[in-house]
Amino acid sequence: ALGIFDRFGVPLAWHRFALKLYLHHLMFIPFLATKELVEGEAVDQEYTTGDAIHYYLHDTVWIAQTFTPAITGKLTKLNIKMFRNYEEGEFVIQINTTNENGYPTDTILCSKDFNSEPIAEEEPGEWYEYAFDPLPSLTKEVVYAIIMHGKPGGTNPRIYWREDSTAPQYFRGCAYRSTTSGSSWTRNLYNDCMFQTFMLVPGEKVTYGTLHVRHPAIKSFTQKRNGLIVRAEDNLSSLEGQYLTGQVGLDVEQGDEIMATTLPDITYTYLV
């Protein structure tokens, strides 16, 4: 066969090799492990610097700070930096939804009453922690509002919520002010109040590992994760160049999609 050629001058041995490549199936061989992540609490959103001034609030003047969670989970607690005037009083802190324009709505997801007596009277104030029962569930990339206000009839007791109005750097929300007990709001786009949100990140199972792609002549492959290409290579094999790639190793995670093409232009797809 080595001395036999077709009418184009191609050795018969090349024809046999090409047929072998065509008939040979590409193989995906996974080496995967599954790890269960432990549930835990973590800071999700925060703005904690640059508080040169403050907003005051009481029963009719309400202050809100919107925020956008980066993860889905339960809100375990809030931290707020503030101080108060000489007269203690009853106040409310709550989480509300927002409308399509980012303004607070009347829908309350959770709320907590508290007395201002433990709060410092001296500027710049201190950080104070508040938790809700039951814990509210928040969804990532959805805008929510932290609202604080006094209870009706308490105009004189005041809280001062520390904020940055010079060059705020929190870009996933801003401050709002209402002088009508929350019935209407004014957006202060270039102001941010001092706050931290803590989320309970649920435990989940994560599958990851190595995937071997095997064939006598791999031409190209593309690896996608969440619809985005994380790795791709072309021209891995060529008869003209007389080089062949028989195996590719990929670091993969569950949900990855791999598309591999052999030299005979047959494409195979594998979902991790």
mmCIF file of C-alpha atoms in Angstrom:
data_model
loop_
_atom_site.group_PDB
_atom_site.id
_atom_site.type_symbol
_atom_site.label_atom_id
_atom_site.label_comp_id
_atom_site.label_asym_id
_atom_site.label_seq_id
_atom_site.Cartn_x
_atom_site.Cartn_y
_atom_site.Cartn_z
ATOM 1 C CA ALA A 1 0.000 0.000 0.000
ATOM 2 C CA LEU A 2 2.927 2.335 0.602
ATOM 3 C CA GLY A 3 3.740 2.354 -3.110
ATOM 4 C CA ILE A 4 0.160 2.744 -4.365
ATOM 5 C CA PHE A 5 -1.192 6.209 -5.201
ATOM 6 C CA ASP A 6 -4.613 7.446 -6.227
ATOM 7 C CA ARG A 7 -5.233 9.514 -9.359
ATOM 8 C CA PHE A 8 -4.351 12.693 -7.453
ATOM 9 C CA GLY A 9 -1.000 11.290 -6.390
ATOM 10 C CA VAL A 10 -2.011 10.789 -2.746
ATOM 11 C CA PRO A 11 -0.604 7.623 -1.171
ATOM 12 C CA LEU A 12 -3.209 4.997 -0.325
ATOM 13 C CA ALA A 13 -1.888 4.929 3.240
ATOM 14 C CA TRP A 14 -3.143 8.512 3.719
ATOM 15 C CA HIS A 15 -6.622 7.476 2.596
ATOM 16 C CA ARG A 16 -6.650 4.677 5.128
ATOM 17 C CA PHE A 17 -5.482 7.036 7.882
ATOM 18 C CA ALA A 18 -8.151 9.600 6.980
ATOM 19 C CA LEU A 19 -10.817 6.889 7.072
ATOM 20 C CA LYS A 20 -9.548 5.788 10.470
ATOM 21 C CA LEU A 21 -9.828 9.348 11.765
ATOM 22 C CA TYR A 22 -13.353 9.634 10.387
ATOM 23 C CA LEU A 23 -14.505 6.397 12.018
ATOM 24 C CA HIS A 24 -12.786 7.020 15.349
ATOM 25 C CA HIS A 25 -15.122 8.575 17.932
ATOM 26 C CA LEU A 26 -13.911 11.408 20.144
ATOM 27 C CA MET A 27 -13.925 10.568 23.853
ATOM 28 C CA PHE A 28 -14.614 12.817 26.857
ATOM 29 C CA ILE A 29 -13.115 11.315 30.024
ATOM 30 C CA PRO A 30 -13.994 13.240 33.229
ATOM 31 C CA PHE A 31 -12.092 13.137 36.514
ATOM 32 C CA LEU A 32 -14.462 15.041 38.814
ATOM 33 C CA ALA A 33 -14.949 15.597 42.543
ATOM 34 C CA THR A 34 -17.882 17.065 44.466
ATOM 35 C CA LYS A 35 -17.374 19.393 47.432
ATOM 36 C CA GLU A 36 -20.116 20.651 49.733
ATOM 37 C CA LEU A 37 -19.623 24.265 50.797
ATOM 38 C CA VAL A 38 -20.433 25.156 54.401
ATOM 39 C CA GLU A 39 -23.174 27.671 55.124
ATOM 40 C CA GLY A 40 -21.748 30.908 56.459
ATOM 41 C CA GLU A 41 -22.276 34.615 57.090
ATOM 42 C CA ALA A 42 -20.455 37.233 55.043
ATOM 43 C CA VAL A 43 -20.524 40.969 54.350
ATOM 44 C CA ASP A 44 -22.263 41.521 51.028
ATOM 45 C CA GLN A 45 -22.777 45.276 50.550
ATOM 46 C CA GLU A 46 -21.181 48.117 52.483
ATOM 47 C CA TYR A 47 -20.150 51.749 52.480
ATOM 48 C CA THR A 48 -18.029 52.642 55.497
ATOM 49 C CA THR A 49 -15.791 55.619 54.647
ATOM 50 C CA GLY A 50 -16.011 59.330 53.894
ATOM 51 C CA ASP A 51 -18.762 60.208 56.409
ATOM 52 C CA ALA A 52 -18.120 63.909 56.896
ATOM 53 C CA ILE A 53 -21.747 64.868 57.613
ATOM 54 C CA HIS A 54 -25.086 63.260 58.496
ATOM 55 C CA TYR A 55 -28.820 63.121 57.809
ATOM 56 C CA TYR A 56 -31.233 63.751 60.679
ATOM 57 C CA LEU A 57 -34.432 61.724 60.957
ATOM 58 C CA HIS A 58 -37.501 61.574 63.216
ATOM 59 C CA ASP A 59 -41.175 60.619 62.926
ATOM 60 C CA THR A 60 -41.945 62.551 59.736
ATOM 61 C CA VAL A 61 -38.473 62.863 58.214
ATOM 62 C CA TRP A 62 -37.398 59.448 56.945
ATOM 63 C CA ILE A 63 -34.023 58.479 55.465
ATOM 64 C CA ALA A 64 -33.370 55.546 53.126
ATOM 65 C CA GLN A 65 -30.251 53.997 51.611
ATOM 66 C CA THR A 66 -30.752 51.667 48.666
ATOM 67 C CA PHE A 67 -28.441 48.727 47.986
ATOM 68 C CA THR A 68 -28.159 45.867 45.514
ATOM 69 C CA PRO A 69 -27.119 42.434 46.848
ATOM 70 C CA ALA A 70 -24.464 40.571 44.888
ATOM 71 C CA ILE A 71 -25.630 37.190 46.188
ATOM 72 C CA THR A 72 -28.959 35.521 46.878
ATOM 73 C CA GLY A 73 -29.603 34.503 50.466
ATOM 74 C CA LYS A 74 -30.950 35.597 53.826
ATOM 75 C CA LEU A 75 -30.072 38.967 55.345
ATOM 76 C CA THR A 76 -28.760 38.188 58.823
ATOM 77 C CA LYS A 77 -28.033 41.689 60.109
ATOM 78 C CA LEU A 78 -27.389 45.345 59.315
ATOM 79 C CA ASN A 79 -24.721 47.673 60.641
ATOM 80 C CA ILE A 80 -25.538 51.392 60.738
ATOM 81 C CA LYS A 81 -23.235 54.256 61.787
ATOM 82 C CA MET A 82 -25.149 56.964 63.677
ATOM 83 C CA PHE A 83 -25.573 59.090 66.803
ATOM 84 C CA ARG A 84 -28.562 60.780 68.484
ATOM 85 C CA ASN A 85 -29.613 64.010 70.167
ATOM 86 C CA TYR A 86 -30.148 64.420 73.919
ATOM 87 C CA GLU A 87 -33.675 62.954 73.960
ATOM 88 C CA GLU A 88 -34.144 59.230 73.497
ATOM 89 C CA GLY A 89 -37.098 57.852 71.587
ATOM 90 C CA GLU A 90 -38.597 54.942 69.657
ATOM 91 C CA PHE A 91 -37.442 54.299 66.109
ATOM 92 C CA VAL A 92 -37.906 51.774 63.304
ATOM 93 C CA ILE A 93 -35.403 50.232 60.910
ATOM 94 C CA GLN A 94 -36.782 48.247 57.976
ATOM 95 C CA ILE A 95 -36.067 46.760 54.561
ATOM 96 C CA ASN A 96 -38.419 47.762 51.743
ATOM 97 C CA THR A 97 -38.659 46.921 48.081
ATOM 98 C CA THR A 98 -38.057 49.571 45.417
ATOM 99 C CA ASN A 99 -39.859 50.416 42.192
ATOM 100 C CA GLU A 100 -38.521 50.236 38.633
ATOM 101 C CA ASN A 101 -36.846 53.627 39.113
ATOM 102 C CA GLY A 102 -35.098 52.650 42.353
ATOM 103 C CA TYR A 103 -37.339 54.607 44.743
ATOM 104 C CA PRO A 104 -38.515 52.961 48.005
ATOM 105 C CA THR A 105 -42.031 51.498 47.935
ATOM 106 C CA ASP A 106 -44.505 50.860 50.761
ATOM 107 C CA THR A 107 -43.795 47.109 50.684
ATOM 108 C CA ILE A 108 -41.964 46.187 53.897
ATOM 109 C CA LEU A 109 -39.986 42.933 53.843
ATOM 110 C CA CYS A 110 -38.992 43.134 57.510
ATOM 111 C CA SER A 111 -38.793 45.713 60.300
ATOM 112 C CA LYS A 112 -37.479 46.136 63.823
ATOM 113 C CA ASP A 113 -38.372 48.619 66.552
ATOM 114 C CA PHE A 114 -35.595 49.963 68.744
ATOM 115 C CA ASN A 115 -35.019 52.594 71.415
ATOM 116 C CA SER A 116 -32.298 55.169 70.796
ATOM 117 C CA GLU A 117 -31.116 55.304 74.423
ATOM 118 C CA PRO A 118 -27.984 53.094 73.858
ATOM 119 C CA ILE A 119 -26.866 55.189 70.886
ATOM 120 C CA ALA A 120 -23.994 57.631 71.428
ATOM 121 C CA GLU A 121 -24.741 61.356 71.590
ATOM 122 C CA GLU A 122 -21.322 62.463 70.346
ATOM 123 C CA GLU A 123 -20.261 62.830 66.725
ATOM 124 C CA PRO A 124 -19.255 61.004 64.630
ATOM 125 C CA GLY A 125 -21.222 58.274 66.376
ATOM 126 C CA GLU A 126 -20.696 54.514 66.445
ATOM 127 C CA TRP A 127 -21.670 51.414 64.477
ATOM 128 C CA TYR A 128 -24.833 49.636 65.670
ATOM 129 C CA GLU A 129 -26.048 46.191 64.675
ATOM 130 C CA TYR A 130 -29.645 45.169 63.957
ATOM 131 C CA ALA A 131 -31.055 41.749 63.076
ATOM 132 C CA PHE A 132 -34.533 40.774 61.904
ATOM 133 C CA ASP A 133 -36.755 37.876 62.914
ATOM 134 C CA PRO A 134 -37.489 36.068 60.692
ATOM 135 C CA LEU A 135 -34.532 36.657 58.403
ATOM 136 C CA PRO A 136 -35.640 38.210 55.091
ATOM 137 C CA SER A 137 -34.636 36.550 51.815
ATOM 138 C CA LEU A 138 -32.971 38.849 49.282
ATOM 139 C CA THR A 139 -32.246 38.234 45.605
ATOM 140 C CA LYS A 140 -29.014 39.273 43.915
ATOM 141 C CA GLU A 141 -29.104 42.226 41.510
ATOM 142 C CA VAL A 142 -32.465 43.390 42.926
ATOM 143 C CA VAL A 143 -32.509 46.859 44.535
ATOM 144 C CA TYR A 144 -33.750 47.151 48.151
ATOM 145 C CA ALA A 145 -33.997 50.067 50.578
ATOM 146 C CA ILE A 146 -32.859 50.351 54.204
ATOM 147 C CA ILE A 147 -35.245 52.845 55.839
ATOM 148 C CA MET A 148 -34.996 54.457 59.283
ATOM 149 C CA HIS A 149 -37.579 56.724 60.912
ATOM 150 C CA GLY A 150 -39.043 57.671 64.269
ATOM 151 C CA LYS A 151 -42.374 56.441 65.546
ATOM 152 C CA PRO A 152 -45.354 58.832 65.279
ATOM 153 C CA GLY A 153 -45.408 61.634 67.820
ATOM 154 C CA GLY A 154 -41.670 61.729 68.352
ATOM 155 C CA THR A 155 -40.485 64.837 66.504
ATOM 156 C CA ASN A 156 -37.953 65.885 69.122
ATOM 157 C CA PRO A 157 -35.983 62.616 69.525
ATOM 158 C CA ARG A 158 -33.652 62.486 66.554
ATOM 159 C CA ILE A 159 -31.116 60.130 65.050
ATOM 160 C CA TYR A 160 -28.279 61.308 62.836
ATOM 161 C CA TRP A 161 -27.302 58.782 60.151
ATOM 162 C CA ARG A 162 -23.729 59.368 59.005
ATOM 163 C CA GLU A 163 -23.263 59.896 55.261
ATOM 164 C CA ASP A 164 -20.832 60.912 52.534
ATOM 165 C CA SER A 165 -21.865 63.772 50.255
ATOM 166 C CA THR A 166 -18.467 64.702 48.841
ATOM 167 C CA ALA A 167 -17.335 61.832 46.618
ATOM 168 C CA PRO A 168 -19.353 58.706 47.491
ATOM 169 C CA GLN A 169 -18.069 55.490 45.956
ATOM 170 C CA TYR A 170 -21.025 53.140 46.446
ATOM 171 C CA PHE A 171 -22.450 52.607 42.968
ATOM 172 C CA ARG A 172 -25.155 50.019 43.719
ATOM 173 C CA GLY A 173 -27.550 52.430 45.438
ATOM 174 C CA CYS A 174 -27.856 55.914 46.948
ATOM 175 C CA ALA A 175 -29.576 57.918 49.692
ATOM 176 C CA TYR A 176 -33.224 59.065 49.691
ATOM 177 C CA ARG A 177 -35.036 61.544 51.954
ATOM 178 C CA SER A 178 -38.732 61.894 52.746
ATOM 179 C CA THR A 179 -40.373 64.730 54.687
ATOM 180 C CA THR A 180 -43.828 63.140 54.377
ATOM 181 C CA SER A 181 -43.388 59.998 56.494
ATOM 182 C CA GLY A 182 -42.429 57.942 53.456
ATOM 183 C CA SER A 183 -45.310 58.891 51.156
ATOM 184 C CA SER A 184 -42.910 60.596 48.722
ATOM 185 C CA TRP A 185 -39.150 60.502 48.338
ATOM 186 C CA THR A 186 -36.359 62.732 47.032
ATOM 187 C CA ARG A 187 -33.370 60.959 45.558
ATOM 188 C CA ASN A 188 -29.934 62.225 46.605
ATOM 189 C CA LEU A 189 -27.923 60.543 43.879
ATOM 190 C CA TYR A 190 -24.557 61.794 45.120
ATOM 191 C CA ASN A 191 -25.022 60.866 48.779
ATOM 192 C CA ASP A 192 -24.455 57.516 50.483
ATOM 193 C CA CYS A 193 -25.184 56.583 54.090
ATOM 194 C CA MET A 194 -22.889 54.422 56.187
ATOM 195 C CA PHE A 195 -24.101 50.809 56.243
ATOM 196 C CA GLN A 196 -23.172 47.137 56.005
ATOM 197 C CA THR A 197 -25.351 44.166 55.035
ATOM 198 C CA PHE A 198 -24.544 40.620 56.114
ATOM 199 C CA MET A 199 -25.889 37.662 54.153
ATOM 200 C CA LEU A 200 -26.203 33.998 55.073
ATOM 201 C CA VAL A 201 -24.717 32.171 52.116
ATOM 202 C CA PRO A 202 -26.347 28.728 51.822
ATOM 203 C CA GLY A 203 -24.188 25.641 51.538
ATOM 204 C CA GLU A 204 -24.145 24.051 48.109
ATOM 205 C CA LYS A 205 -22.468 21.225 46.258
ATOM 206 C CA VAL A 206 -19.799 22.189 43.751
ATOM 207 C CA THR A 207 -18.513 19.723 41.155
ATOM 208 C CA TYR A 208 -15.130 20.410 39.573
ATOM 209 C CA GLY A 209 -12.082 18.617 38.213
ATOM 210 C CA THR A 210 -10.311 17.726 34.970
ATOM 211 C CA LEU A 211 -11.758 16.635 31.639
ATOM 212 C CA HIS A 212 -9.606 14.750 29.120
ATOM 213 C CA VAL A 213 -10.619 15.113 25.464
ATOM 214 C CA ARG A 214 -9.153 12.269 23.392
ATOM 215 C CA HIS A 215 -9.018 11.521 19.658
ATOM 216 C CA PRO A 216 -6.154 10.705 17.257
ATOM 217 C CA ALA A 217 -6.547 14.146 15.660
ATOM 218 C CA ILE A 218 -8.267 16.927 17.632
ATOM 219 C CA LYS A 219 -8.646 19.976 15.409
ATOM 220 C CA SER A 220 -10.158 22.531 17.815
ATOM 221 C CA PHE A 221 -12.183 22.966 20.984
ATOM 222 C CA THR A 222 -14.197 25.637 22.834
ATOM 223 C CA GLN A 223 -14.975 25.638 26.571
ATOM 224 C CA LYS A 224 -17.854 27.806 27.816
ATOM 225 C CA ARG A 225 -18.939 28.641 31.377
ATOM 226 C CA ASN A 226 -22.205 30.492 31.969
ATOM 227 C CA GLY A 227 -22.335 31.221 28.255
ATOM 228 C CA LEU A 228 -18.871 32.836 28.169
ATOM 229 C CA ILE A 229 -15.798 31.356 26.509
ATOM 230 C CA VAL A 230 -13.143 30.552 29.113
ATOM 231 C CA ARG A 231 -10.780 28.683 26.779
ATOM 232 C CA ALA A 232 -10.576 27.962 23.053
ATOM 233 C CA GLU A 233 -7.883 26.637 20.700
ATOM 234 C CA ASP A 234 -7.748 26.005 16.966
ATOM 235 C CA ASN A 235 -5.411 24.330 14.448
ATOM 236 C CA LEU A 236 -4.374 21.620 16.893
ATOM 237 C CA SER A 237 -3.951 19.050 14.098
ATOM 238 C CA SER A 238 -3.056 19.276 10.410
ATOM 239 C CA LEU A 239 -2.359 16.641 7.768
ATOM 240 C CA GLU A 240 -0.604 19.213 5.613
ATOM 241 C CA GLY A 241 1.583 20.276 8.507
ATOM 242 C CA GLN A 242 1.964 16.646 9.594
ATOM 243 C CA TYR A 243 1.203 17.298 13.259
ATOM 244 C CA LEU A 244 -1.590 15.786 15.359
ATOM 245 C CA THR A 245 -2.977 16.438 18.848
ATOM 246 C CA GLY A 246 -4.374 13.343 20.498
ATOM 247 C CA GLN A 247 -5.412 14.687 23.935
ATOM 248 C CA VAL A 248 -6.379 17.952 25.618
ATOM 249 C CA GLY A 249 -6.791 18.418 29.390
ATOM 250 C CA LEU A 250 -9.262 21.013 30.692
ATOM 251 C CA ASP A 251 -9.996 22.356 34.185
ATOM 252 C CA VAL A 252 -13.793 22.249 34.381
ATOM 253 C CA GLU A 253 -16.706 23.031 36.683
ATOM 254 C CA GLN A 254 -20.239 21.688 36.723
ATOM 255 C CA GLY A 255 -22.260 23.293 33.934
ATOM 256 C CA ASP A 256 -19.306 23.858 31.594
ATOM 257 C CA GLU A 257 -19.988 23.096 27.921
ATOM 258 C CA ILE A 258 -17.183 21.750 25.747
ATOM 259 C CA MET A 259 -17.391 21.541 21.957
ATOM 260 C CA ALA A 260 -14.550 19.671 20.250
ATOM 261 C CA THR A 261 -14.009 19.170 16.523
ATOM 262 C CA THR A 262 -11.872 16.416 15.000
ATOM 263 C CA LEU A 263 -9.758 16.737 11.879
ATOM 264 C CA PRO A 264 -12.527 15.217 9.685
ATOM 265 C CA ASP A 265 -14.695 18.184 10.858
ATOM 266 C CA ILE A 266 -16.980 16.164 13.133
ATOM 267 C CA THR A 267 -18.071 18.148 16.212
ATOM 268 C CA TYR A 268 -18.860 16.609 19.602
ATOM 269 C CA THR A 269 -20.445 18.360 22.604
ATOM 270 C CA TYR A 270 -20.063 17.495 26.287
ATOM 271 C CA LEU A 271 -21.831 19.061 29.301
ATOM 272 C CA VAL A 272 -20.042 18.685 32.630
#
